[in-house]
Short mmCIF file of C-alpha atoms and ligand atoms in Angstrom, two decimals:
data_model
loop_
_atom_site.label_atom_id
_atom_site.label_comp_id
_atom_site.label_asym_id
_atom_site.label_seq_id
_atom_site.Cartn_x
_atom_site.Cartn_y
_atom_site.Cartn_z
CA MET A 119 24.52 -57.59 -84.83
CA THR A 120 25.47 -60.13 -82.31
CA ASP A 121 28.35 -58.41 -80.86
CA THR A 122 28.12 -56.54 -77.47
CA ALA A 123 31.15 -54.42 -78.43
CA ASN A 124 28.85 -52.77 -81.11
CA LEU A 125 26.31 -52.32 -78.34
CA ASP A 126 28.82 -50.55 -76.38
CA THR A 127 29.54 -48.08 -79.41
CA LEU A 128 25.83 -47.66 -79.87
CA GLU A 129 25.30 -46.81 -76.29
CA SER A 130 28.05 -44.18 -75.99
CA ASP A 131 26.80 -42.83 -79.41
CA VAL A 132 23.47 -42.42 -78.13
CA LEU A 133 24.39 -41.02 -74.87
CA GLU A 134 26.46 -38.39 -76.47
CA GLN A 135 23.52 -37.42 -78.64
CA ILE A 136 21.41 -37.36 -75.63
CA GLY A 137 23.91 -35.04 -73.84
CA ALA A 138 24.08 -32.85 -76.86
CA THR A 139 20.44 -31.96 -77.06
CA THR A 140 19.30 -28.53 -75.92
CA ASP A 141 15.55 -28.88 -76.00
CA GLU A 142 12.74 -31.36 -75.30
CA ALA A 143 11.99 -31.75 -79.12
CA GLY A 144 15.47 -32.69 -79.88
CA LEU A 145 15.69 -35.09 -77.03
CA ASP A 146 12.48 -36.74 -77.94
CA ALA A 147 13.96 -37.13 -81.58
CA VAL A 148 16.88 -38.97 -80.14
CA ARG A 149 14.60 -41.21 -78.08
CA VAL A 150 12.53 -42.07 -81.10
CA ALA A 151 15.66 -42.88 -83.08
CA ALA A 152 17.03 -45.14 -80.31
CA ILE A 153 14.30 -46.80 -78.35
CA GLY A 154 11.24 -45.84 -80.33
CA LYS A 155 9.15 -48.61 -81.96
CA LYS A 156 11.37 -48.34 -85.13
CA GLY A 157 14.41 -47.17 -83.21
CA SER A 158 18.00 -48.92 -83.55
CA VAL A 159 17.67 -50.64 -80.09
CA SER A 160 14.25 -51.80 -80.98
CA LEU A 161 15.23 -53.21 -84.44
CA LEU A 162 18.07 -55.01 -82.81
CA MET A 163 15.70 -56.56 -80.30
CA ARG A 164 13.46 -57.66 -83.06
CA GLY A 165 16.48 -59.51 -84.43
CA LEU A 166 16.62 -61.62 -81.16
CA GLY A 167 14.02 -64.23 -82.55
CA LYS A 168 16.51 -65.19 -85.38
CA MET A 169 19.39 -65.87 -83.13
CA THR A 170 20.67 -69.15 -81.73
CA PRO A 171 19.52 -69.66 -78.08
CA LYS A 172 23.16 -69.17 -77.03
CA GLU A 173 23.37 -65.80 -78.74
CA ARG A 174 20.02 -64.89 -77.37
CA GLN A 175 21.20 -65.63 -73.94
CA VAL A 176 23.94 -62.98 -74.22
CA MET A 177 22.27 -60.38 -76.42
CA GLY A 178 18.81 -60.44 -74.62
CA PRO A 179 19.85 -59.12 -71.30
CA ALA A 180 22.50 -56.90 -73.02
CA LEU A 181 19.71 -55.22 -75.15
CA ASN A 182 17.33 -54.83 -72.24
CA GLY A 183 20.09 -53.45 -70.25
CA LEU A 184 20.84 -50.91 -72.92
CA LYS A 185 17.31 -50.06 -73.46
CA THR A 186 16.84 -49.37 -69.73
CA ARG A 187 19.93 -47.23 -69.36
CA LEU A 188 19.22 -45.23 -72.34
CA GLY A 189 15.58 -44.67 -71.02
CA ASP A 190 17.12 -43.52 -67.79
CA ALA A 191 19.52 -41.16 -69.46
CA ILE A 192 16.70 -39.71 -71.49
CA THR A 193 14.54 -39.16 -68.48
CA ALA A 194 17.41 -37.48 -66.54
CA ARG A 195 18.21 -35.20 -69.51
CA LYS A 196 14.54 -34.34 -69.82
CA GLU A 197 14.58 -33.14 -66.02
CA ALA A 198 17.88 -31.27 -66.62
CA LEU A 199 16.42 -29.55 -69.55
CA GLU A 200 13.05 -28.63 -67.83
CA SER A 201 14.89 -27.24 -64.75
CA ALA A 202 17.25 -25.20 -67.18
CA ALA A 203 14.12 -23.83 -68.89
CA LEU A 204 12.70 -22.82 -65.61
CA ASP A 205 15.77 -21.17 -64.37
CA ALA A 206 15.83 -19.27 -67.71
CA ALA A 207 12.16 -18.35 -67.26
CA LEU A 208 12.57 -17.15 -63.80
CA VAL A 209 15.52 -14.84 -64.93
CA SER A 210 13.80 -13.41 -68.00
CA GLU A 211 10.32 -13.18 -66.50
CA ARG A 212 11.46 -11.43 -63.23
CA VAL A 213 8.93 -8.99 -61.94
CA ASP A 214 10.29 -5.61 -61.10
CA VAL A 215 8.61 -4.71 -57.82
CA SER A 216 10.40 -1.41 -57.47
CA LEU A 217 8.58 -0.35 -60.62
CA PRO A 218 6.17 2.50 -59.52
CA VAL A 219 2.54 1.55 -60.03
CA ARG A 220 0.60 3.14 -62.63
CA PRO A 221 -2.01 5.78 -60.90
CA THR A 222 -5.59 4.23 -60.86
CA PRO A 223 -8.36 6.76 -60.48
CA THR A 224 -9.95 6.40 -57.03
CA GLY A 225 -13.29 7.65 -55.94
CA SER A 226 -13.80 9.92 -52.78
CA LEU A 227 -16.53 10.16 -50.18
CA HIS A 228 -18.82 13.15 -50.61
CA PRO A 229 -18.53 15.60 -47.52
CA ILE A 230 -22.07 14.91 -46.79
CA THR A 231 -21.54 11.27 -46.50
CA GLN A 232 -18.55 11.89 -44.47
CA VAL A 233 -20.27 14.14 -42.01
CA MET A 234 -23.31 11.68 -41.80
CA GLU A 235 -20.68 9.00 -40.91
CA GLU A 236 -19.12 11.11 -38.28
CA LEU A 237 -22.29 12.03 -36.69
CA ALA A 238 -23.29 8.34 -36.56
CA VAL A 239 -20.08 7.49 -34.79
CA ILE A 240 -20.14 10.34 -32.42
CA PHE A 241 -23.83 9.49 -31.33
CA ALA A 242 -23.17 5.81 -31.46
CA ASP A 243 -20.57 6.60 -28.59
CA MET A 244 -23.38 8.23 -26.53
CA GLY A 245 -25.51 5.03 -26.99
CA PHE A 246 -27.80 6.22 -29.78
CA ALA A 247 -28.92 3.72 -32.52
CA VAL A 248 -29.63 4.79 -36.10
CA ALA A 249 -33.29 4.83 -37.22
CA GLU A 250 -34.60 5.31 -40.66
CA GLY A 251 -38.03 6.72 -42.21
CA THR A 252 -39.17 7.15 -45.81
CA ASP A 253 -38.68 10.03 -47.97
CA VAL A 254 -42.42 10.18 -49.24
CA GLU A 255 -44.49 10.59 -45.98
CA ASP A 256 -48.10 10.87 -44.93
CA ASP A 257 -49.48 13.98 -43.60
CA PHE A 258 -50.00 12.30 -40.11
CA HIS A 259 -46.42 11.55 -39.65
CA ASN A 260 -44.92 14.67 -41.19
CA PHE A 261 -47.43 17.06 -39.49
CA THR A 262 -50.43 15.90 -37.44
CA ALA A 263 -48.63 13.55 -35.11
CA LEU A 264 -45.99 16.24 -34.50
CA ASN A 265 -48.64 18.54 -33.17
CA PHE A 266 -48.97 20.88 -36.21
CA PRO A 267 -52.66 21.84 -36.00
CA GLU A 268 -54.80 21.10 -39.02
CA GLY A 269 -54.84 23.85 -41.38
CA HIS A 270 -52.08 25.64 -39.33
CA PRO A 271 -49.84 28.06 -41.49
CA ALA A 272 -46.66 26.15 -40.20
CA ARG A 273 -47.53 23.39 -42.69
CA ASP A 274 -47.01 26.02 -45.46
CA THR A 275 -43.98 27.64 -43.97
CA GLN A 276 -41.92 24.46 -44.57
CA ASP A 277 -42.45 24.99 -48.35
CA THR A 278 -43.83 21.36 -48.71
CA PHE A 279 -43.61 19.46 -51.96
CA PHE A 280 -47.16 17.87 -52.18
CA MET A 281 -47.65 14.56 -54.09
CA LYS A 282 -50.74 14.05 -56.44
CA PRO A 283 -53.93 13.24 -54.17
CA ASP A 284 -54.19 9.45 -53.67
CA ALA A 285 -57.53 7.56 -54.57
CA ASP A 286 -59.01 8.52 -51.17
CA GLY A 287 -58.06 12.20 -51.69
CA ASN A 288 -54.96 12.23 -49.41
CA ARG A 289 -51.88 13.97 -50.52
CA LYS A 290 -48.59 12.35 -49.57
CA VAL A 291 -45.60 14.91 -49.18
CA LEU A 292 -41.85 14.65 -49.61
CA ARG A 293 -40.90 14.88 -45.88
CA THR A 294 -39.99 18.51 -44.91
CA HIS A 295 -37.76 17.11 -42.07
CA THR A 296 -36.61 14.08 -40.30
CA SER A 297 -38.95 14.51 -37.42
CA PRO A 298 -41.52 12.02 -38.59
CA VAL A 299 -38.89 9.34 -37.88
CA GLN A 300 -39.50 10.30 -34.19
CA ILE A 301 -43.17 9.34 -34.65
CA ARG A 302 -42.44 6.13 -36.41
CA THR A 303 -39.98 5.14 -33.71
CA MET A 304 -42.20 5.97 -30.74
CA MET A 305 -45.06 3.93 -32.25
CA SER A 306 -42.94 0.97 -33.01
CA GLU A 307 -40.60 0.76 -29.98
CA GLU A 308 -40.80 0.56 -26.27
CA PRO A 309 -38.92 3.40 -24.43
CA PRO A 310 -36.27 3.90 -23.33
CA ILE A 311 -35.54 5.30 -26.81
CA ARG A 312 -32.30 6.82 -28.09
CA ILE A 313 -32.15 7.39 -31.68
CA ILE A 314 -30.67 9.49 -34.43
CA ALA A 315 -32.37 9.52 -37.81
CA PRO A 316 -30.26 10.70 -40.59
CA GLY A 317 -31.69 11.32 -44.14
CA ARG A 318 -32.82 13.43 -47.01
CA VAL A 319 -35.55 16.14 -46.57
CA TYR A 320 -37.19 18.24 -49.25
CA ARG A 321 -38.36 21.93 -49.40
CA CYS A 322 -39.09 24.29 -52.34
CA ASP A 323 -36.15 26.63 -51.97
CA TRP A 324 -33.07 27.46 -54.00
CA ASP A 325 -30.21 30.04 -53.09
CA GLN A 326 -26.62 30.01 -51.67
CA THR A 327 -27.50 28.35 -48.35
CA HIS A 328 -30.72 26.39 -49.47
CA THR A 329 -31.29 23.68 -51.92
CA PRO A 330 -34.61 21.77 -52.58
CA MET A 331 -33.11 18.46 -51.27
CA PHE A 332 -30.86 18.63 -48.27
CA HIS A 333 -30.06 16.54 -45.20
CA GLN A 334 -30.79 16.45 -41.62
CA VAL A 335 -30.03 14.40 -38.61
CA GLU A 336 -32.84 14.00 -35.96
CA GLY A 337 -32.23 12.99 -32.50
CA LEU A 338 -34.73 11.74 -29.91
CA VAL A 339 -34.50 10.42 -26.49
CA ILE A 340 -37.47 9.21 -24.53
CA ASP A 341 -37.14 7.87 -20.93
CA LYS A 342 -38.86 8.25 -17.55
CA GLU A 343 -36.55 10.98 -16.16
CA THR A 344 -35.18 12.92 -18.97
CA HIS A 345 -34.93 16.71 -18.62
CA MET A 346 -33.28 19.74 -20.27
CA GLY A 347 -29.97 19.24 -18.52
CA HIS A 348 -29.58 16.02 -20.55
CA LEU A 349 -30.37 17.76 -23.76
CA LYS A 350 -27.95 20.43 -23.20
CA GLY A 351 -25.03 18.04 -21.97
CA THR A 352 -25.86 15.85 -24.97
CA LEU A 353 -25.66 18.57 -27.55
CA LEU A 354 -22.42 20.10 -25.91
CA ASP A 355 -20.58 16.98 -25.88
CA PHE A 356 -21.59 16.31 -29.52
CA LEU A 357 -20.24 19.80 -30.56
CA ALA A 358 -16.90 19.23 -28.80
CA ALA A 359 -16.56 15.83 -30.52
CA PHE A 360 -17.73 16.96 -34.01
CA PHE A 361 -15.46 20.09 -33.94
CA GLU A 362 -12.77 18.19 -32.29
CA THR A 363 -12.14 21.01 -29.69
CA ASP A 364 -13.59 21.76 -26.21
CA LYS A 365 -13.48 25.55 -27.18
CA VAL A 366 -16.84 25.64 -29.21
CA GLU A 367 -19.05 28.06 -27.52
CA ALA A 368 -22.86 27.66 -28.07
CA ARG A 369 -25.85 29.38 -26.82
CA PHE A 370 -29.52 28.37 -26.65
CA ARG A 371 -32.01 30.75 -27.79
CA PRO A 372 -35.87 30.35 -26.95
CA HIS A 373 -37.75 29.39 -30.18
CA HIS A 374 -40.98 27.67 -31.14
CA PHE A 375 -41.62 24.35 -32.75
CA PRO A 376 -44.99 22.69 -32.45
CA PHE A 377 -43.50 19.40 -31.42
CA THR A 378 -41.31 20.60 -28.52
CA GLU A 379 -41.94 22.64 -25.38
CA PRO A 380 -39.89 24.37 -24.43
CA SER A 381 -38.13 24.71 -27.60
CA ALA A 382 -34.81 26.24 -28.48
CA GLU A 383 -32.30 26.92 -31.40
CA MET A 384 -28.76 26.35 -30.66
CA ASP A 385 -26.09 28.70 -32.13
CA VAL A 386 -22.29 28.42 -32.15
CA ARG A 387 -19.81 31.21 -32.06
CA TYR A 388 -17.97 31.62 -35.30
CA GLU A 389 -15.94 34.28 -37.36
CA ARG A 390 -15.34 34.43 -41.04
CA VAL A 391 -11.61 34.19 -42.04
CA GLY A 392 -11.38 34.92 -45.78
CA GLN A 393 -13.63 32.30 -47.46
CA ALA A 394 -13.47 30.03 -44.42
CA VAL A 395 -15.64 29.94 -41.42
CA LYS A 396 -13.84 29.32 -38.01
CA VAL A 397 -15.88 27.97 -35.20
CA GLY A 398 -15.13 28.77 -31.56
CA SER A 399 -14.04 32.40 -31.88
CA GLY A 400 -15.29 35.58 -33.26
CA THR A 401 -18.35 37.69 -32.44
CA GLU A 402 -20.94 36.09 -34.80
CA TRP A 403 -23.40 33.29 -33.99
CA MET A 404 -24.68 30.71 -36.44
CA GLU A 405 -27.82 28.76 -35.92
CA ILE A 406 -26.99 24.88 -36.27
CA LEU A 407 -29.97 23.14 -34.87
CA GLY A 408 -33.40 23.24 -33.34
CA CYS A 409 -34.14 21.28 -30.20
CA GLY A 410 -36.37 21.03 -27.14
CA MET A 411 -38.46 18.80 -24.82
CA VAL A 412 -40.88 16.62 -26.67
CA HIS A 413 -44.34 17.97 -26.56
CA PRO A 414 -46.76 15.89 -24.34
CA ASN A 415 -49.23 15.90 -27.25
CA VAL A 416 -46.65 14.28 -29.49
CA ILE A 417 -45.96 11.56 -26.74
CA ARG A 418 -49.74 11.06 -26.55
CA ASN A 419 -50.16 10.93 -30.37
CA CYS A 420 -47.63 7.99 -30.25
CA GLY A 421 -49.71 5.98 -27.85
CA LEU A 422 -47.34 6.77 -24.79
CA ASP A 423 -48.46 8.33 -21.67
CA PRO A 424 -46.76 11.80 -21.06
CA ASP A 425 -47.07 11.53 -17.18
CA VAL A 426 -44.82 8.58 -17.27
CA TYR A 427 -42.42 9.45 -20.28
CA GLN A 428 -40.74 12.63 -21.36
CA GLY A 429 -37.69 13.31 -23.53
CA PHE A 430 -35.95 15.63 -25.70
CA ALA A 431 -35.37 15.95 -29.53
CA PHE A 432 -33.16 17.82 -31.93
CA GLY A 433 -32.82 18.48 -35.50
CA MET A 434 -29.80 19.69 -37.36
CA GLY A 435 -28.87 20.39 -41.03
CA VAL A 436 -26.13 18.04 -42.13
CA ASP A 437 -25.17 20.38 -45.17
CA ARG A 438 -24.70 23.30 -42.96
CA LEU A 439 -22.45 21.36 -40.48
CA ALA A 440 -20.41 20.15 -43.57
CA MET A 441 -20.10 23.59 -44.76
CA LEU A 442 -18.93 24.83 -41.25
CA LYS A 443 -16.56 22.02 -40.64
CA TYR A 444 -15.14 21.76 -44.24
CA GLY A 445 -15.51 25.21 -45.47
CA ALA A 446 -17.23 25.00 -48.69
CA PRO A 447 -18.83 28.41 -49.48
CA ASP A 448 -21.92 27.56 -51.73
CA LEU A 449 -24.24 24.84 -50.64
CA ARG A 450 -25.51 24.28 -54.34
CA ASP A 451 -22.01 23.00 -55.23
CA PHE A 452 -22.75 19.94 -52.81
CA PHE A 453 -25.20 18.71 -55.39
CA ASN A 454 -23.62 19.80 -58.81
CA SER A 455 -21.72 16.39 -59.26
CA ASP A 456 -18.66 18.30 -60.48
CA LYS A 457 -15.76 15.73 -60.16
CA ARG A 458 -13.24 18.44 -59.62
CA TRP A 459 -15.09 19.65 -56.79
CA LEU A 460 -15.55 16.25 -55.33
CA ALA A 461 -11.83 15.67 -55.81
CA HIS A 462 -11.14 18.82 -53.77
CA TYR A 463 -13.73 18.35 -51.05
CA GLY A 464 -14.05 14.61 -50.93
CA PHE A 465 -12.61 12.19 -48.43
CA SER A 466 -10.59 9.18 -48.73
CA PRO A 467 -12.56 6.05 -47.97
CA LEU A 468 -9.51 4.66 -46.04
CA LEU A 469 -9.48 7.68 -43.63
CA GLN A 470 -13.20 7.04 -43.20
CA ALA A 471 -12.31 3.44 -42.09
CA ASN A 472 -9.86 4.78 -39.52
CA MET A 473 -12.26 7.13 -38.21
CA ALA A 474 -15.00 4.65 -37.80
CA THR A 475 -12.67 2.36 -35.86
CA GLY A 476 -11.47 5.35 -33.76
CA LEU A 477 -7.80 5.33 -35.03
CA SER A 478 -7.74 8.55 -36.71
N1 DAH B 95 -37.86 19.69 -37.54
C1 DAH B 95 -37.29 20.92 -37.43
C2 DAH B 95 -36.98 21.44 -38.78
O1 DAH B 95 -36.80 20.88 -39.67
C3 DAH B 95 -35.95 20.68 -36.65
C4 DAH B 95 -36.06 20.31 -35.28
C5 DAH B 95 -36.26 21.28 -34.39
C6 DAH B 95 -36.08 18.96 -34.97
C7 DAH B 95 -36.50 20.88 -32.97
C8 DAH B 95 -36.29 18.62 -33.63
C9 DAH B 95 -36.47 19.69 -32.60
O2 DAH B 95 -36.45 17.33 -33.31
O3 DAH B 95 -36.69 19.15 -31.35
O4 DAH B 95 -36.83 22.65 -38.96
#
């Protein structure tokens, strides 16, 4: 074929085929048939060698031009097909954002975790740091340094769980209270000291208001001019913040603890309304914590001079506070790991975050 008019026909034929393609595979078939290695245009180009120089002068540029134009048309069609495919996908794969999400099971915070966090936040506002001890304690930290005399019945009144004796005959204990953290802190830190120590404690006990493992928060302040007014003010501020009202009424009753002198127990006024307990009104008093001025012997046992340093301490049952504030009637339910109970009494971790950042 040496006639450029035929080339025009070929060109319009192929362009028509290109325009009629509806997908990439069809377009590629047209490309191969026209400008592929064995395509019609390529075969014509191969024929150039057999032409006279004059013919070649005409047909060479004509075929090259044709090949370029067809290539361009194929590229343009390819892009058009691709963008049409994308548009179609966007329409058919549209995400319906108005569809309600499927419910996913969410966990909740145990009331004790919640109350522990609340206590840490409230006392942090008053300048208290959090200190920790160990659940397995030695006799020295749990009793002796806290001024429990050797062989004193007080060691038994706490219903202590004893471990098997060590090689040297000493018996470690599961700590019966968080007070040993006072000793650990005073022995490792320089006053002024202002700590709370939240944690698990253990006593051999089991009824509606006692479980063998429960939780306490200990508080300790040691400084040079600390007195009972500070103790009282701190605890009253704490009560108002914890129960979220200024109306909580508290009373201090003289008591005895070996590690404080004078010692007191603090009660809050409450009444029972059905199953629930209401704090701040009524005629009943509930004991919620023990407290007092740290005994000079305890200060001395920790290597500090009681003529220079004095302070106050307190210890409270977290579980009882949780029962009081959130109204669960039986302490044993706290530790039954019943998911339905947790779903009812548990707390959203998101509310928790709000509380910790002070936005609730
Ligand atoms: N450790 C005491 C108990 O478990 C509670 C307590 C009372 C702690 C008075 C104190 C305190 O720090 O000063 O019964």
